[in-house]
Amino acid sequence: MIKLALKDIQLFFADKRALMLTVAVPMALITLFAFAFGGAGQTKGESRPKTLVIADEDKTEVSKNAIAELDSLKEFKVSQTSLDSAENLVKKGDVAAILVFHKGFRDSINAGNKPPIEFKYDAAKEAETGILQGALLGNLMGIIGVKSSAKSALEKFDSENPTMDSATRERIHTQISNNFSSSESKKQSDSFIKSTPLIAEEENSPGLIHAVAGTAIMMLLFSVVGMGASLLDEKQEGTLKKLLYSPIRPNSILFGKMIYANFVSAFQLVIMFIYAKLVFGLDIFSHLAAILLMILAIGYACSSFGVFLASFSKSRQQVQGMSTLIILVMSCIGGSMIPTFIMPVFMQKISVFSVNYWGIQGFYDIFWRMLPINDPTFLSRILVLFLLGTVLNFIALQMFKKNILKIA
Amino acid sequence: MISVSNLKKNYESFQALKGISFDIKEGEFFGLLGPNGAGKTTTISIMSTILEPDEGSVSIAGFDLKNNPTECKKNIGVVPQEIALYNDLSAYDNLLFWGSLYDVPKDVLKVRIDETLQLFGLFDRKDDKVKTYSGGMKRRINIASALLHKPKVLFMDEPTVGIDPQSRNLIFEVLEKLHKEGMTIVYTTHYMEEAERFCDKIGIIDNGQIIAQGTLEELKSLSKMKETIVVSFENLSDSLYANISSEWEGVKRIENAIHFFTSEVNRDLSVIILKCNQAGLSISNIDIQKVNLETIFLSLTGKQLRD
Ligand SMILES: Nc1ncnc2c1ncn2[C@@H]1O[C@H](COP(=O)(O)OP(=O)(O)OP(=O)(O)O)[C@@H](O)[C@H]1O
Ligand SMILES: [Mg+2]
């Protein structure tokens, strides 16, 4: 088994073209996507201020102060306009969301009631604006000093965003709670406003994580198909027959391929993350164990997918034709191309039917949600990937015995 | 050493083997001689465990193939009809890999690889990728890769097809050496010269059946005929041939010639010429051939070995 795998690895490194495809092409694509999603080209440690369009209908000292406070946060650049024109900006798609201070803001504050603040956003950008909203809520609570619990803020957020996907929701919840606790403690030390970076753009921007994880997984799927297809090459070239003449167990031919595919997959993913570290400064060292675990899980699921496809096919041409479509569909729904959090809800629901989804979410967990390695959410993704791989391997083994071992 | 009994194999409705039986003693060089599609590869595939027969049994080196395939496999080396090597690996790495599939200690294996490369005259090219090799060189490595575990039994399926004379001679030399060293060899071919040159025993196979087997002498004595008189004509037609064949036992027509099988050339030659003249045939050439596997095959099947 190991011998068979080693032979394939040797062949893999002998084939310079295959090597290029597994290393250079994904690197190029990652670079492209990293720029496209805005993960690259920003100075590390600095967040880009978000333009925040505010319509002040209250027009009192209290509302003006609150707005000024917001403006003083380094995350925001406030631009004020009338409610009508602000709403128009959203409708035209120029901004994703606006914040409205309705009439009666001052009175509510003074009376200690819930202030009439409204967050209006572009329904098509729900997830994106959700993040902004979460951050705003937290900061605003601090600014206006409403004595309400973080819980009520969370509830308010939830009731306003019933359809948001759970991952994004989690992320925002954490942010809201953080803002609360720190803004409350800061108030005691008389510093009124807490400055929390809004979106985790300080080191690992979602754009960059998306570009690296999404692209690496998609490209990995393409290369595992090639590795799986090498089984069919062996059948075509007659070397499979020759392997069967020898006393090795026939199943170990398939297991050898699986080991080989797992090794190259892990190799390819490791290279991609090192590349992301060197070129885009993705912080891989703080999460090394989790990243490696994720790489193994994704490598396993993807290699199984490659062997699985091959076990159903007759020739390399057939697998490659079939796989291109499957991979493109999976990558599309699974968020390798477009992040799932900006997809409509029904798309987010079907995205779970792709390897890409679980892998990408896993990397979001690591880099963006900053979940620790023993977090159940993170571990559940690992589990799903391993289960998926095992099921695919099992089916592949049956099909291999049925289709491929039959030389006649 | 090898016992094959009543092998039958159908590919869907096509009967590829219709009950093949033969026995091979230790150290014997057994030739399976037959035309294209006779069932040689099918027989070898069954004997090398990669194809299951519908009926019949095989035992190799005392092990039953069905019950004990792994022990059988350890004792056989197979040289398939098609060259099967990893083109992107060097000859040396190919041999190292194929050899490693058997229980040969690595240091022993390395020594054997060097010896084998030398034997096949490819030691100097051992680090070149197989894809840079000529057809004949690949064939040599293909054979070498089946020898590294020193099998008791070697199966070779038409190992000299499409090969240059130099490689062919080298392979023949190696075969003779292996034979001398006592290896049991099963060799399929449709070249009767090869069968005549090497084989202790020959099985003639056609249409999935062994139609005759034995030593070359036995096969020759099987046929009462000693010679073939081959008469070529300028104007042979179907009706003229029908005329002749109705009057003479043991004739075959091949294109413009009629083969007359005879036990007495001196007696029959003049009779044949006379008959042909009477029938209105004009003779363009007469050739007298000693009986050989080709003529035996022809007289048994009415077909030529080679298409
Ligand atoms: N996989 C298959 N499916 C259907 N028919 C087959 C298959 N393999 C072989 N045959 C048929 O079985 C017969 C015997 O084939 P086999 O390959 O054993 O012949 P052979 O004697 O080795 O011929 P050759 O000299 O051409 O190698 C042929 O008629 C062939 O067409
Ligand atoms: Mg054949």
Coordinates of C-alpha atoms in Angstrom, one line a residue, chain B residues 135-276:
Chain B
G135 CA 9.9 -0.4 -28.3
G136 CA 12.4 -3.2 -28.0
M137 CA 14.0 -1.8 -24.9
K138 CA 10.7 -1.4 -23.3
R139 CA 9.9 -5.0 -24.0
R140 CA 13.1 -6.0 -22.4
I141 CA 12.3 -4.0 -19.2
N142 CA 8.8 -5.4 -19.3
I143 CA 10.3 -8.9 -19.2
A144 CA 12.9 -8.0 -16.6
S145 CA 10.2 -6.7 -14.3
A146 CA 8.7 -10.2 -14.1
L147 CA 11.9 -11.9 -13.2
L148 CA 13.1 -10.1 -10.1
H149 CA 11.4 -12.4 -7.6
K150 CA 12.9 -15.4 -9.3
P151 CA 9.6 -17.1 -10.0
K152 CA 9.4 -20.8 -10.4
V153 CA 7.0 -20.3 -13.3
L154 CA 7.2 -17.7 -16.0
F155 CA 4.3 -16.8 -18.2
M156 CA 5.1 -14.9 -21.4
D157 CA 2.4 -13.8 -23.7
E158 CA 3.8 -13.1 -27.2
P159 CA 6.9 -11.2 -25.9
T160 CA 8.4 -10.7 -29.3
V161 CA 5.6 -9.0 -31.1
G162 CA 6.7 -5.9 -33.0
I163 CA 10.3 -6.0 -32.0
D164 CA 13.6 -5.3 -33.7
P165 CA 15.9 -8.3 -34.4
Q166 CA 18.5 -7.2 -31.9
S167 CA 16.1 -7.1 -29.0
R168 CA 14.5 -10.3 -30.2
N169 CA 17.8 -12.1 -30.1
L170 CA 18.6 -10.8 -26.7
I171 CA 15.3 -12.0 -25.4
F172 CA 15.9 -15.4 -26.9
E173 CA 19.2 -15.6 -25.2
V174 CA 17.7 -14.7 -21.9
L175 CA 15.0 -17.3 -22.4
E176 CA 17.5 -20.0 -23.2
K177 CA 19.4 -19.1 -20.1
L178 CA 16.3 -19.2 -17.9
H179 CA 15.3 -22.5 -19.3
K180 CA 18.7 -23.9 -18.7
E181 CA 18.5 -22.7 -15.1
G182 CA 15.4 -24.8 -14.7
M183 CA 12.6 -22.3 -14.8
T184 CA 9.3 -23.6 -16.0
I185 CA 8.1 -21.4 -18.9
V186 CA 4.8 -21.0 -20.6
Y187 CA 5.2 -19.1 -23.8
T188 CA 2.5 -18.1 -26.2
T189 CA 3.2 -17.2 -29.8
H190 CA 1.9 -17.3 -33.3
Y191 CA 5.4 -17.7 -34.7
M192 CA 6.0 -21.4 -35.3
E193 CA 9.8 -20.8 -35.6
E194 CA 9.8 -19.6 -32.0
A195 CA 7.8 -22.6 -30.9
E196 CA 10.1 -25.0 -32.8
R197 CA 13.2 -23.4 -31.5
F198 CA 12.5 -23.4 -27.8
C199 CA 9.6 -25.5 -26.8
D200 CA 10.0 -28.9 -25.2
K201 CA 6.3 -29.3 -25.6
I202 CA 3.8 -27.5 -27.7
G203 CA 0.0 -27.1 -27.5
I204 CA -1.6 -26.0 -30.6
I205 CA -4.7 -23.8 -29.8
D206 CA -7.4 -22.7 -32.2
N207 CA -10.9 -21.4 -31.5
G208 CA -10.6 -21.9 -27.8
Q209 CA -9.5 -25.6 -28.1
I210 CA -6.2 -27.4 -27.9
I211 CA -6.3 -29.3 -31.1
A212 CA -3.0 -31.1 -30.6
Q213 CA -0.2 -31.2 -28.1
G214 CA 3.1 -33.0 -27.5
T215 CA 6.7 -32.6 -28.4
L216 CA 7.6 -31.4 -31.8
E217 CA 8.4 -35.0 -32.8
E218 CA 5.1 -36.2 -31.5
L219 CA 3.3 -33.6 -33.3
K220 CA 5.1 -34.4 -36.5
S221 CA 4.3 -38.1 -36.2
L222 CA 0.7 -37.2 -35.5
S223 CA 0.4 -36.3 -39.0
K224 CA 0.9 -39.1 -41.4
M225 CA 2.1 -36.6 -43.9
K226 CA 5.8 -36.0 -44.2
E227 CA 5.9 -33.3 -46.8
T228 CA 3.7 -30.7 -48.5
I229 CA 3.8 -30.1 -52.2
V230 CA 2.8 -26.5 -52.8
V231 CA 1.7 -25.9 -56.4
S232 CA 1.0 -22.4 -57.5
F233 CA -1.2 -21.7 -60.5
E234 CA -1.9 -18.9 -62.9
N235 CA -5.6 -19.6 -63.3
L236 CA -6.9 -21.2 -60.1
S237 CA -10.7 -20.8 -59.8
D238 CA -13.2 -22.0 -57.3
S239 CA -14.6 -24.6 -59.7
L240 CA -11.2 -25.8 -60.7
Y241 CA -10.2 -26.2 -57.0
A242 CA -13.4 -28.1 -56.3
N243 CA -12.5 -30.4 -59.1
I244 CA -9.0 -31.1 -57.6
S245 CA -10.1 -31.3 -53.9
S246 CA -12.8 -33.9 -54.7
E247 CA -10.1 -36.2 -56.1
W248 CA -7.3 -35.8 -53.5
E249 CA -7.4 -36.3 -49.8
G250 CA -5.6 -33.7 -47.8
V251 CA -5.5 -30.5 -49.8
K252 CA -5.8 -26.9 -48.8
R253 CA -6.1 -23.9 -51.0
I254 CA -4.3 -20.8 -50.1
E255 CA -4.8 -18.0 -52.5
N256 CA -3.4 -19.1 -55.9
A257 CA -1.7 -22.2 -54.5
I258 CA -2.9 -25.7 -53.5
H259 CA -1.1 -27.5 -50.7
F260 CA -1.0 -31.2 -51.2
F261 CA -0.1 -33.1 -48.0
T262 CA 1.7 -36.3 -48.8
S263 CA 3.7 -39.2 -47.3
E264 CA 5.4 -40.0 -50.6
V265 CA 6.6 -37.0 -52.6
N266 CA 8.3 -39.1 -55.3
R267 CA 5.2 -41.1 -55.9
D268 CA 2.7 -38.3 -55.7
L269 CA 4.4 -35.4 -57.5
S270 CA 4.0 -36.7 -61.0
V271 CA 0.4 -37.7 -60.3
I272 CA -0.4 -34.2 -59.1
I273 CA 1.2 -32.6 -62.1
L274 CA -0.8 -34.9 -64.4
K275 CA -4.1 -34.2 -62.6
C276 CA -3.6 -30.5 -62.8

